[in-house]
Amino acid sequence: MKLYFQYPYYFVLLAAIVATGLTFLLYKNDKLFKDLARNIKFLLSGLRFLFIFIIILLLLNPIYKSTRKNFLKPLIVIAQDNSQSIILNKDSTFYKTEYLKKIHNLESELSKDFDVRFIKFDESVVNDTVIDYSGNITNISNVFKEIIAAYSGMNLGAVILLSDGIFNAGNNPLYSTLPAVPIYSVALGDTISQKDLIIKDVITNKIAFFGNRFPVRVLITADNCPENEATLTISRDNKIVAETKFQIPSEGQTATLDIEIPADKTGNNIYNVEVTKLNKEISYLNNIYNFNIKVIDNRQNILLITEAPHPDLGAIHFALKNNSDFNFEIAYANEFKEEISKYDLVILYQLPSIKNNITNILKEIQKNKISVLYILGINSSINDFNKLTTGVEIYSRTKSFEDATATYNNTFTSFDPGIESNYLKNLSPLKTFFGDYKIVDNVKILFYQNINGIKTQKPLFAFIDNIEYKTGIILGEGIWRWRMDDFKYNNSHNNFISLMNKTVQYLLVKKIANKLSLEYKTVYSENESVIINAFFYDETFELNPNLDVRLVLINDKNKEFNHIFVRRDKSYRVNLGRLPAGNYNIIAETKFDNKIYSEKGEFFVEKINIEYLNLKANHKLLNSISEKTGGKMYYPLNLNQLANDIRNNQNIVTLAYEQEKLNTISDFAWLFYVILLFATTEWALRKYHGGY
């Protein structure tokens, strides 16, 4: 321990002098102690000097540095595969009973010498020791990513990976970034192909139109099946709608069956695909496959009219083509001869233009009160556009252009564009008109123009809301780059697709039929959370965020579950979490102005069958991972050897390090008692010898 002072060291000498002076003045001139024995006088003086000196030192606030030696045990991470494929074999009883005891014993044994952390994984990684083999997806590469992130900078000694080597999500774990420590793998499952007839996949459209027929393609594989023929049936509501016999494919081959089914029932239709259950199959779970088709009897028609080809057109088509609620068409202005009245929304791309003022088309749009989305560009005629009195006018004397990026308007509440918070930061600029912009009061701006890093009041995305129809304006050309930027920075097109779909959906809603409305997907997968949004509009068509909105969830067994929506900005949201596969009905309800409002809906949760499709363990992958990292592969029966090998690994060692700490002398509580002892002893002796 080393002592430091915040003041110069001569202050210690001054403290000693002051303590000596005070002691001397007291005992030198005190006549009561004139005849006192010399040694008693020295003792009293010494006690007085010590506690005065200590008190003065404490006022100088000295600090001391202490050094402590710490030891850091090696960290061993045990990662257990919790996916269903582990128990989809003949050894399922072993993995549910005896194997779990072995893993517990391994953890206890290693904990004697190491810091052991237990995690389990399927599609995600969690710190949990409860193994129930319930995972629907296996992502092994994600395990290594999480270990590196969680234990970086710690004394990580080894990773024990207990898995069958089957993965169906993420990257190939062998080529992902691996922890820089030995990975000891424990090979689970069976590498020998068992008898199994498998529905590998069912390919079909997500929607169909009432009265039509829709195609279904079924892919079937087989392992060690000596039978020659089997039967495939497709049923709905326990009634067979299609049935066919097929030749069982040889191992390594795939049988493809194409079937057409009539779309004779609107709404969500759940179909059950099943192949013959052969004798002594290893699993019958993969003989069944469920899928959902939404049958609709009408779609909203969207027409995009343009003067010439442009990359923006392809981007818009890409964003809208998979929306089952839209029927999207593209036409050229000089060739368009159809009745405009049959469309619910018209997108005018750079029209009216310098060459074509599309007078007749505009008259028909206004006559039929059809919602319009104008997209302006370098070929747009500003004079003709201003004559439309949309609510936005542009005055450009030179007809020059400038690049403008998008800045989100936080006060915009008409709809949620469904984009991530950082999406706009990476977007390329649009080509906009340079000039002055005139905007009427009822224009709602989603994005402002940001020019050279400066946010302006010029609109980039604007909307004008009328009860019978709506108008949208995108005041720039080049949104095709936004689609590319989305994939470049986010590895998907989800933000761009959401933005375009939400924009079109908003324009298509001409009037509010029900003040309470719901927003949700019609199909969810078993591994995603079901989130439902609700909106309530008052008499002025403004969103009311101050109500209590309830939800009743009804499963396919007519069991009801009650939920409460959580207020979120000017809307409401409820997260139902992950739900079992099946069909669900929902009823939302709220009370406003002493009147009850309700809205109904339905959605389907698809079962994930991916774990049933491959039951052959991949021990070669596990061995390769271990060899690549300096580890070794084991089997469940020799886990004791695994524990011994980890102990004997000379590279897995305890780390020792010194830790220095600065403390103040006042931290020592015992100093108070020392001062008290010295002062009390001196006072007692003084009283004993006749002092005061």
XYZ file of C-alpha atoms in Angstrom:
692
model
C 0.000 0.000 0.000
C 1.363 3.416 -1.016
C 0.219 6.696 0.549
C -0.352 9.945 -1.410
C -1.320 13.436 -0.281
C -3.340 15.983 -2.203
C -1.174 18.711 -0.644
C 2.646 19.070 -0.531
C 4.404 16.696 1.842
C 5.609 19.537 4.091
C 1.973 19.873 5.175
C 2.557 16.641 7.129
C 5.443 18.299 8.939
C 3.251 21.317 9.638
C 0.579 18.967 11.003
C 3.168 17.407 13.332
C 4.324 20.855 14.438
C 0.765 22.012 15.109
C -0.029 18.821 17.050
C 3.222 19.190 19.035
C 2.524 22.855 19.749
C -0.993 22.224 21.002
C 0.202 19.362 23.199
C 3.126 21.393 24.550
C 0.937 24.386 25.429
C -1.440 22.153 27.335
C 0.995 20.124 29.382
C 3.865 22.592 29.767
C 1.782 25.259 31.489
C -0.689 22.990 33.317
C 0.266 23.326 37.023
C -1.900 20.369 37.957
C 0.608 18.015 36.334
C 3.746 19.764 37.651
C 4.534 17.016 40.147
C 3.298 14.196 37.901
C 5.773 11.386 37.138
C 7.753 12.029 33.963
C 6.680 8.805 32.232
C 2.960 9.475 32.913
C 3.376 12.984 31.553
C 5.005 11.634 28.387
C 2.175 9.103 27.965
C -0.528 11.761 28.254
C 1.345 14.085 25.899
C 1.855 11.254 23.403
C -1.829 10.339 23.395
C -2.838 13.993 22.923
C -0.306 14.432 20.103
C -1.412 11.267 18.290
C -5.132 11.949 18.072
C -4.589 15.635 17.168
C -2.058 14.635 14.506
C -4.389 11.983 13.054
C -7.318 14.456 12.919
C -5.178 17.024 11.074
C -3.960 14.342 8.636
C -7.555 13.407 7.894
C -8.265 17.040 7.054
C -5.441 16.841 4.486
C -7.451 13.971 2.850
C -4.577 11.574 2.039
C -5.215 8.716 -0.377
C -3.583 5.352 -0.707
C -3.170 2.895 -3.572
C -3.811 -0.786 -2.947
C -3.038 -3.657 -5.281
C -5.146 -6.795 -5.399
C -4.461 -9.964 -7.345
C -7.492 -11.518 -9.054
C -7.913 -14.828 -10.813
C -10.227 -15.354 -13.801
C -11.340 -18.925 -14.442
C -11.636 -20.119 -18.045
C -15.140 -19.700 -19.418
C -16.764 -22.761 -20.990
C -19.942 -22.198 -23.022
C -22.270 -25.188 -23.442
C -24.608 -24.624 -26.424
C -27.476 -27.124 -26.647
C -29.567 -27.570 -29.797
C -33.225 -27.230 -28.761
C -34.807 -27.882 -32.166
C -37.401 -30.539 -32.908
C -35.146 -32.566 -35.214
C -33.229 -33.878 -32.170
C -36.166 -36.043 -31.068
C -37.615 -36.861 -34.493
C -35.821 -40.200 -34.610
C -35.809 -43.627 -32.963
C -33.716 -42.367 -29.995
C -36.234 -39.725 -28.896
C -36.761 -41.362 -25.478
C -33.013 -41.276 -24.795
C -32.763 -37.561 -25.590
C -35.744 -36.748 -23.371
C -34.468 -38.662 -20.326
C -30.979 -40.131 -19.942
C -29.285 -37.622 -22.221
C -30.556 -34.673 -20.150
C -29.005 -36.243 -17.040
C -25.693 -36.611 -18.857
C -25.723 -32.942 -19.849
C -26.495 -31.917 -16.275
C -23.615 -34.083 -15.016
C -21.267 -32.586 -17.606
C -22.182 -29.078 -16.503
C -21.686 -29.977 -12.827
C -18.347 -31.653 -13.502
C -16.947 -28.747 -15.488
C -18.198 -26.220 -12.933
C -15.657 -27.546 -10.443
C -12.783 -26.038 -12.430
C -14.354 -23.603 -14.887
C -16.895 -20.839 -15.194
C -19.658 -22.628 -17.136
C -22.408 -20.828 -19.072
C -25.295 -22.840 -20.518
C -27.268 -21.618 -23.530
C -29.802 -23.259 -25.814
C -30.571 -22.417 -29.409
C -32.974 -23.021 -32.257
C -33.756 -19.976 -34.409
C -32.526 -17.750 -31.568
C -30.110 -18.073 -28.644
C -31.272 -17.819 -25.008
C -29.665 -18.310 -21.599
C -31.818 -21.161 -20.367
C -31.240 -24.700 -19.108
C -34.765 -26.001 -19.808
C -34.469 -28.286 -22.844
C -37.800 -29.211 -24.451
C -36.815 -29.582 -28.151
C -39.560 -27.206 -29.255
C -37.642 -25.102 -31.789
C -39.161 -24.873 -35.264
C -35.967 -23.615 -36.953
C -32.257 -24.275 -36.419
C -29.693 -21.513 -36.947
C -26.250 -22.753 -35.855
C -24.292 -19.817 -37.306
C -26.258 -17.493 -35.040
C -24.908 -19.378 -31.999
C -21.326 -18.451 -32.813
C -22.302 -14.846 -33.552
C -23.990 -14.538 -30.148
C -21.093 -16.175 -28.292
C -18.576 -13.808 -29.881
C -20.761 -10.796 -29.028
C -21.579 -11.875 -25.463
C -18.187 -13.137 -24.303
C -15.786 -10.885 -26.191
C -12.951 -9.761 -23.887
C -13.598 -12.539 -21.374
C -11.425 -15.579 -20.681
C -13.339 -17.793 -23.102
C -11.662 -21.207 -23.043
C -13.873 -23.462 -25.177
C -17.317 -23.958 -26.676
C -19.217 -27.239 -26.411
C -21.714 -27.545 -29.283
C -24.342 -30.259 -28.775
C -26.310 -30.675 -32.007
C -27.282 -33.038 -34.807
C -25.635 -30.692 -37.319
C -28.896 -30.029 -39.165
C -29.434 -26.329 -39.897
C -32.181 -24.734 -41.945
C -31.630 -21.026 -41.339
C -28.674 -18.656 -41.443
C -25.327 -19.251 -43.103
C -23.411 -22.493 -43.265
C -21.829 -22.500 -39.776
C -18.567 -23.923 -41.128
C -18.016 -20.757 -43.170
C -19.309 -18.265 -40.643
C -17.101 -16.398 -38.175
C -16.174 -18.883 -35.435
C -14.961 -18.104 -31.888
C -11.165 -18.148 -31.603
C -11.260 -21.079 -29.171
C -11.629 -24.860 -29.556
C -15.167 -25.968 -30.366
C -15.886 -29.418 -28.960
C -18.925 -30.830 -30.729
C -21.189 -33.579 -29.410
C -22.877 -35.417 -32.272
C -26.568 -36.066 -31.655
C -29.139 -37.774 -33.851
C -28.665 -40.539 -36.419
C -26.734 -40.352 -39.685
C -28.402 -43.455 -41.078
C -31.358 -42.752 -43.373
C -34.582 -44.126 -41.932
C -37.731 -45.016 -43.807
C -39.611 -41.806 -44.444
C -42.033 -40.376 -47.009
C -41.784 -36.586 -46.905
C -43.823 -33.664 -48.244
C -40.843 -31.452 -48.986
C -42.741 -28.338 -49.998
C -46.082 -27.043 -51.228
C -45.951 -24.175 -53.706
C -49.043 -22.101 -54.379
C -50.263 -18.543 -54.670
C -51.172 -16.649 -51.528
C -54.437 -15.418 -53.017
C -57.018 -16.668 -55.488
C -60.118 -15.134 -57.033
C -63.522 -16.500 -56.291
C -64.860 -18.656 -59.127
C -61.417 -19.449 -60.565
C -59.106 -22.425 -60.041
C -55.685 -22.077 -58.471
C -52.642 -24.341 -58.964
C -50.926 -26.289 -56.185
C -47.519 -27.912 -56.680
C -46.492 -30.577 -54.138
C -42.871 -31.756 -53.897
C -42.353 -35.202 -52.365
C -39.165 -37.078 -51.446
C -38.598 -40.511 -49.890
C -35.890 -42.328 -47.934
C -35.645 -46.143 -47.832
C -39.223 -46.684 -48.967
C -39.601 -50.040 -50.783
C -43.242 -49.345 -51.662
C -43.955 -48.227 -55.232
C -47.143 -46.201 -54.918
C -48.816 -43.826 -52.472
C -51.794 -41.466 -52.416
C -51.903 -37.720 -51.938
C -55.078 -36.020 -50.709
C -55.915 -32.341 -50.264
C -58.793 -31.513 -47.950
C -60.543 -28.480 -46.510
C -62.936 -28.509 -43.567
C -62.423 -32.310 -43.346
C -63.685 -32.751 -46.926
C -61.435 -34.025 -49.711
C -61.160 -31.538 -52.588
C -58.455 -33.369 -54.573
C -56.876 -36.819 -54.566
C -54.279 -38.513 -56.760
C -51.978 -41.533 -56.755
C -48.257 -41.157 -57.497
C -45.108 -43.204 -57.834
C -42.887 -42.985 -54.760
C -39.577 -41.428 -55.878
C -36.291 -43.222 -55.321
C -33.836 -41.843 -52.759
C -32.324 -38.558 -53.888
C -35.170 -37.891 -56.329
C -38.198 -35.603 -56.022
C -41.722 -36.273 -57.232
C -43.592 -33.176 -58.452
C -47.395 -33.249 -58.397
C -49.403 -30.404 -59.980
C -53.047 -30.099 -58.942
C -55.724 -27.477 -59.564
C -58.283 -26.632 -56.863
C -61.440 -24.551 -57.268
C -61.607 -21.253 -55.347
C -65.213 -21.681 -54.228
C -65.144 -20.112 -50.762
C -64.151 -16.532 -49.979
C -61.904 -15.614 -47.051
C -59.038 -17.582 -45.543
C -59.144 -21.233 -46.616
C -56.975 -23.745 -44.764
C -56.031 -26.800 -46.816
C -54.517 -29.994 -45.481
C -52.127 -31.909 -47.753
C -51.413 -35.490 -46.711
C -49.598 -38.462 -48.217
C -50.051 -42.116 -47.294
C -48.571 -43.104 -43.932
C -46.358 -46.047 -44.790
C -45.661 -48.826 -42.334
C -42.782 -48.162 -39.883
C -41.864 -44.661 -41.029
C -39.457 -42.852 -38.701
C -41.887 -39.919 -38.514
C -45.403 -39.200 -39.740
C -45.188 -35.489 -38.953
C -43.706 -34.732 -42.369
C -46.507 -36.628 -44.140
C -48.778 -33.652 -43.505
C -48.559 -30.083 -44.739
C -51.019 -27.225 -44.177
C -51.305 -24.116 -46.308
C -53.620 -21.146 -46.505
C -55.221 -19.448 -49.505
C -57.047 -16.153 -49.291
C -59.928 -16.208 -51.772
C -61.232 -12.759 -52.669
C -63.985 -11.743 -54.988
C -62.677 -8.289 -55.866
C -59.447 -6.335 -56.011
C -58.841 -2.630 -56.213
C -57.636 -1.603 -59.647
C -54.601 0.638 -59.928
C -53.586 2.202 -63.250
C -50.204 3.799 -63.855
C -50.141 6.036 -66.948
C -46.809 7.178 -68.319
C -45.439 8.816 -71.413
C -42.262 6.737 -71.736
C -40.374 3.916 -69.981
C -38.459 4.804 -66.816
C -36.727 2.810 -64.002
C -39.199 4.320 -61.511
C -42.002 2.347 -63.162
C -40.260 -0.974 -62.503
C -39.644 -0.009 -58.867
C -43.324 0.867 -58.334
C -44.448 -2.358 -60.005
C -42.000 -4.347 -57.846
C -43.398 -2.801 -54.663
C -47.062 -3.392 -55.497
C -47.083 -6.614 -57.504
C -47.278 -9.011 -54.535
C -50.050 -7.164 -52.729
C -53.099 -9.404 -52.987
C -55.443 -6.420 -52.669
C -54.224 -4.709 -55.846
C -54.642 -5.297 -59.543
C -51.839 -3.199 -61.031
C -51.617 -2.107 -64.684
C -49.237 0.122 -66.663
C -50.355 1.989 -69.804
C -48.863 4.608 -72.142
C -50.805 7.860 -72.448
C -50.920 7.925 -76.242
C -52.202 4.316 -76.379
C -54.690 4.274 -73.494
C -58.259 3.598 -74.677
C -59.848 1.959 -71.597
C -62.645 3.324 -69.417
C -60.971 5.262 -66.620
C -64.007 4.753 -64.367
C -63.111 1.123 -63.623
C -59.967 2.135 -61.723
C -59.816 3.014 -58.045
C -56.505 4.857 -58.233
C -54.613 6.420 -61.137
C -50.878 7.102 -60.916
C -49.782 9.787 -63.398
C -46.063 9.494 -63.958
C -44.614 12.822 -65.171
C -48.031 13.684 -66.601
C -49.269 16.124 -67.704
C -46.027 16.528 -69.619
C -44.531 19.058 -71.958
C -45.632 16.959 -74.942
C -48.952 15.607 -73.655
C -51.361 17.470 -71.360
C -53.699 14.382 -71.135
C -56.706 16.696 -70.951
C -59.271 13.969 -71.667
C -57.833 11.602 -69.072
C -57.795 14.317 -66.399
C -61.416 15.207 -67.148
C -62.497 11.593 -66.729
C -60.556 11.296 -63.462
C -62.223 14.413 -62.056
C -65.641 13.364 -63.329
C -65.435 9.959 -61.614
C -63.794 11.375 -58.473
C -60.887 8.943 -58.709
C -57.924 9.304 -56.363
C -54.688 10.330 -58.099
C -50.995 10.034 -57.325
C -48.901 12.529 -59.313
C -45.186 11.792 -59.685
C -43.310 14.792 -61.058
C -40.102 14.658 -63.077
C -38.048 16.484 -65.644
C -40.665 15.883 -68.357
C -43.579 17.218 -66.284
C -45.336 20.384 -67.403
C -45.364 22.672 -64.377
C -47.840 25.100 -65.947
C -50.364 22.340 -66.664
C -49.807 20.819 -63.214
C -50.446 24.154 -61.493
C -53.754 24.483 -63.352
C -55.017 21.310 -61.642
C -55.226 23.159 -58.289
C -54.089 20.120 -56.340
C -53.024 22.229 -53.369
C -49.362 22.442 -54.394
C -48.057 24.864 -57.010
C -44.494 25.291 -58.280
C -43.090 28.488 -59.759
C -39.842 27.882 -61.639
C -38.622 30.630 -63.953
C -35.700 28.720 -65.420
C -37.125 25.198 -65.213
C -33.947 23.975 -63.582
C -33.630 21.088 -61.159
C -31.885 20.259 -57.913
C -31.221 17.139 -55.859
C -33.315 16.730 -52.719
C -33.210 14.000 -50.086
C -36.135 13.192 -47.782
C -36.661 14.473 -44.239
C -39.505 12.917 -42.236
C -42.252 15.197 -40.947
C -42.779 14.153 -37.330
C -46.187 15.836 -37.229
C -47.573 13.706 -40.075
C -50.271 11.388 -38.682
C -52.414 10.364 -41.651
C -50.739 6.974 -41.867
C -47.618 5.155 -40.726
C -45.250 4.663 -43.694
C -43.894 1.525 -42.006
C -40.220 2.369 -42.495
C -37.294 1.946 -40.114
C -36.057 5.057 -38.325
C -32.726 5.137 -40.183
C -34.124 4.343 -43.634
C -34.239 7.936 -44.890
C -30.619 8.622 -43.886
C -29.219 6.417 -46.644
C -31.546 7.347 -49.500
C -30.314 8.843 -52.764
C -31.704 12.275 -53.694
C -34.632 12.766 -56.049
C -34.525 15.188 -58.968
C -36.878 18.057 -58.001
C -37.892 21.383 -59.534
C -35.890 24.417 -58.445
C -38.258 27.239 -57.590
C -40.837 28.548 -55.167
C -43.557 26.248 -53.785
C -47.012 27.409 -52.793
C -48.963 25.110 -50.469
C -52.552 25.400 -49.251
C -53.391 24.791 -45.597
C -54.939 21.317 -45.940
C -51.869 19.768 -47.589
C -50.356 17.029 -45.435
C -46.610 16.601 -45.887
C -44.983 13.235 -45.209
C -41.441 14.155 -46.364
C -39.829 17.548 -46.749
C -37.057 18.309 -49.250
C -33.586 18.388 -47.749
C -31.244 20.282 -50.079
C -27.508 20.241 -49.466
C -28.082 19.099 -45.895
C -30.593 21.854 -45.114
C -34.211 20.980 -44.334
C -36.576 23.174 -46.335
C -40.325 23.669 -46.151
C -40.711 22.376 -49.700
C -42.731 19.141 -49.834
C -41.334 15.941 -51.311
C -44.294 13.642 -50.504
C -47.591 15.504 -50.057
C -51.259 14.490 -49.700
C -54.558 16.313 -49.993
C -57.449 14.535 -48.296
C -60.985 14.888 -49.613
C -63.836 12.758 -48.341
C -64.715 11.381 -51.781
C -61.211 11.113 -53.204
C -57.596 11.832 -52.312
C -54.594 13.282 -54.085
C -50.967 12.376 -53.561
C -47.915 14.096 -55.024
C -44.338 12.831 -55.196
C -42.413 15.922 -56.254
C -39.296 14.211 -57.523
C -37.978 11.674 -59.984
C -35.712 8.727 -59.170
C -37.447 6.642 -56.488
C -36.038 3.535 -58.166
C -32.814 4.370 -56.339
C -34.682 4.153 -53.001
C -35.415 0.516 -53.697
C -31.720 -0.146 -54.457
C -30.621 1.816 -51.373
C -32.921 -0.246 -49.179
C -31.283 -3.473 -50.303
C -27.787 -1.987 -50.154
C -28.064 -0.828 -46.538
C -30.744 -3.131 -45.081
C -30.327 -6.285 -47.190
C -34.027 -6.222 -48.111
C -36.641 -4.163 -49.941
C -39.060 -4.123 -46.996
C -38.869 -0.392 -46.287
C -39.431 0.613 -49.906
C -42.258 -1.886 -50.368
C -43.952 -0.716 -47.168
C -43.648 2.965 -48.101
C -45.192 2.486 -51.548
C -47.930 0.144 -50.327
C -48.904 2.387 -47.405
C -48.984 5.388 -49.753
C -51.274 3.604 -52.226
C -53.463 2.148 -49.475
C -53.987 5.592 -48.001
C -55.019 7.036 -51.368
C -57.430 4.168 -52.003
C -59.425 4.801 -48.833
C -61.951 7.327 -50.103
C -64.146 7.544 -47.043
C -64.350 5.996 -43.628
C -67.110 3.438 -43.457
C -66.344 2.471 -39.860
C -64.713 4.764 -37.345
C -62.825 1.789 -35.855
C -60.453 0.062 -38.278
C -57.831 -2.677 -37.923
C -54.485 -3.199 -39.609
C -52.896 -6.659 -39.625
C -51.533 -9.377 -41.894
C -53.825 -12.107 -43.123
C -51.112 -14.767 -42.835
C -48.503 -15.123 -40.083
C -45.934 -17.842 -39.560
C -45.638 -19.859 -36.382
C -42.360 -18.208 -35.395
C -43.397 -14.550 -35.660
C -45.336 -12.337 -33.289
C -48.881 -11.436 -34.273
C -49.190 -7.653 -34.061
C -52.498 -5.872 -34.696
C -52.925 -2.102 -34.995
C -56.204 -0.262 -34.476
C -57.304 3.240 -35.483
C -60.344 5.252 -34.444
C -61.602 8.301 -36.363
C -63.947 10.856 -34.851
C -66.627 12.897 -36.634
C -64.028 15.241 -38.128
C -62.060 12.264 -39.485
C -59.268 12.916 -36.994
C -57.554 10.057 -35.175
C -58.625 9.720 -31.555
C -55.887 8.170 -29.393
C -57.617 8.416 -25.999
C -59.979 5.441 -25.969
C -59.906 2.029 -24.337
C -59.886 -0.544 -27.134
C -60.351 -4.242 -26.381
C -59.683 -7.294 -28.512
C -61.204 -10.767 -28.388
C -59.110 -13.484 -30.038
C -60.999 -16.645 -31.022
C -59.060 -19.753 -32.090
C -60.331 -22.569 -34.299
C -61.658 -24.366 -31.188
C -63.875 -21.356 -30.372
C -61.864 -20.561 -27.258
C -61.754 -16.840 -26.506
C -58.831 -14.775 -25.211
C -59.210 -11.154 -24.110
C -56.564 -8.515 -24.764
C -56.223 -4.758 -24.317
C -54.734 -2.497 -26.975
C -51.862 -0.268 -25.875
C -52.013 3.374 -26.919
C -49.288 4.241 -29.397
C -49.059 7.832 -30.661
C -52.470 8.312 -32.310
C -53.193 4.647 -32.817
C -53.435 1.454 -30.756
C -51.403 -1.737 -30.827
C -51.616 -5.202 -29.323
C -48.891 -7.837 -29.533
C -50.425 -11.307 -29.275
C -47.002 -12.981 -29.391
C -46.439 -16.254 -31.201
C -49.578 -18.275 -31.741
C -50.025 -21.967 -32.604
C -50.841 -22.779 -36.210
C -54.483 -22.394 -37.112
C -57.230 -20.001 -38.120
C -58.138 -17.112 -35.815
C -60.980 -14.613 -35.666
C -60.670 -11.252 -33.951
C -63.190 -8.724 -32.684
C -62.056 -5.237 -31.665
C -64.406 -3.060 -29.648
C -64.438 0.391 -28.077
C -66.895 2.940 -26.706
C -67.084 6.513 -28.021
C -69.748 9.138 -27.315
C -71.887 6.503 -25.519
C -71.897 4.267 -28.589
C -70.189 0.895 -29.050
C -68.022 0.460 -32.166
C -66.620 -2.905 -33.258
C -64.619 -4.353 -36.132
C -64.091 -8.002 -37.061
C -61.308 -9.779 -38.902
C -59.537 -13.076 -39.378
C -56.001 -14.324 -39.977
C -54.178 -17.601 -40.352
C -51.007 -18.821 -38.613
C -48.997 -21.197 -40.803
C -47.247 -24.160 -39.244
C -43.520 -24.373 -39.844
C -42.653 -27.889 -41.016
C -39.016 -27.220 -41.850
C -37.631 -29.322 -38.974
C -39.439 -32.411 -40.290
C -37.955 -32.230 -43.770
C -34.440 -33.430 -42.962
C -33.920 -35.928 -40.150
C -30.509 -37.240 -41.207
C -27.879 -35.912 -38.793
C -24.891 -34.088 -40.302
C -21.999 -35.260 -38.114
C -19.515 -34.447 -40.861
C -20.314 -30.755 -40.425
C -19.794 -30.946 -36.656
C -16.475 -32.735 -37.060
C -15.301 -30.144 -39.600
C -16.156 -27.286 -37.238
C -14.230 -28.954 -34.408
C -11.177 -29.709 -36.559
C -11.141 -26.162 -37.906
C -10.969 -24.699 -34.385
C -8.658 -27.243 -32.762
C -11.419 -29.120 -30.994
C -12.768 -32.637 -31.319
C -16.090 -34.399 -31.916
C -17.646 -36.703 -29.309
C -20.803 -38.746 -28.873
C -23.231 -38.559 -25.942
C -21.867 -41.763 -24.428
C -18.333 -40.398 -23.911
C -19.037 -37.003 -22.320
C -16.702 -37.904 -19.432
C -13.822 -38.033 -21.887
C -14.853 -34.595 -23.164
C -14.590 -33.135 -19.650
C -11.140 -34.697 -19.137
C -9.861 -33.424 -22.492
C -10.926 -29.873 -21.644
C -9.127 -30.097 -18.286
C -5.988 -31.401 -19.979
C -5.948 -28.695 -22.645
C -2.872 -26.614 -21.775
C -4.294 -23.580 -23.617
C -7.343 -23.353 -21.348
C -5.830 -21.686 -18.285
C -6.800 -19.387 -15.445
C -5.753 -15.780 -15.971
C -4.208 -13.778 -13.128
C -4.224 -9.991 -13.119
C -3.534 -7.222 -10.649
C -6.125 -4.598 -9.856
C -5.072 -1.247 -8.442
C -7.489 0.888 -6.443
C -7.226 4.396 -4.981
C -8.916 4.976 -1.599
C -9.037 7.787 0.941
C -7.795 7.280 4.486
C -11.226 8.358 5.682
C -12.556 5.092 4.242
C -10.963 3.362 7.234
C -13.751 3.326 9.805
C -11.390 1.949 12.426
C -9.497 5.270 12.500
C -12.486 6.791 14.281
C -12.176 4.195 17.005
C -8.393 4.770 17.246
C -8.924 8.498 17.722
C -11.671 7.788 20.221
C -9.432 5.325 22.084
C -6.524 7.772 22.312
C -8.753 10.671 23.399
C -10.682 8.541 25.922
C -7.515 7.052 27.402
C -5.945 10.478 27.765
C -9.123 11.892 29.364
C -9.359 8.940 31.813
C -5.712 9.259 32.850
C -6.067 13.020 33.307
C -9.101 12.521 35.508
C -7.340 9.801 37.456
C -4.395 12.091 38.186
C -6.552 15.018 39.160
C -6.886 16.836 35.859
C -9.986 17.853 33.976
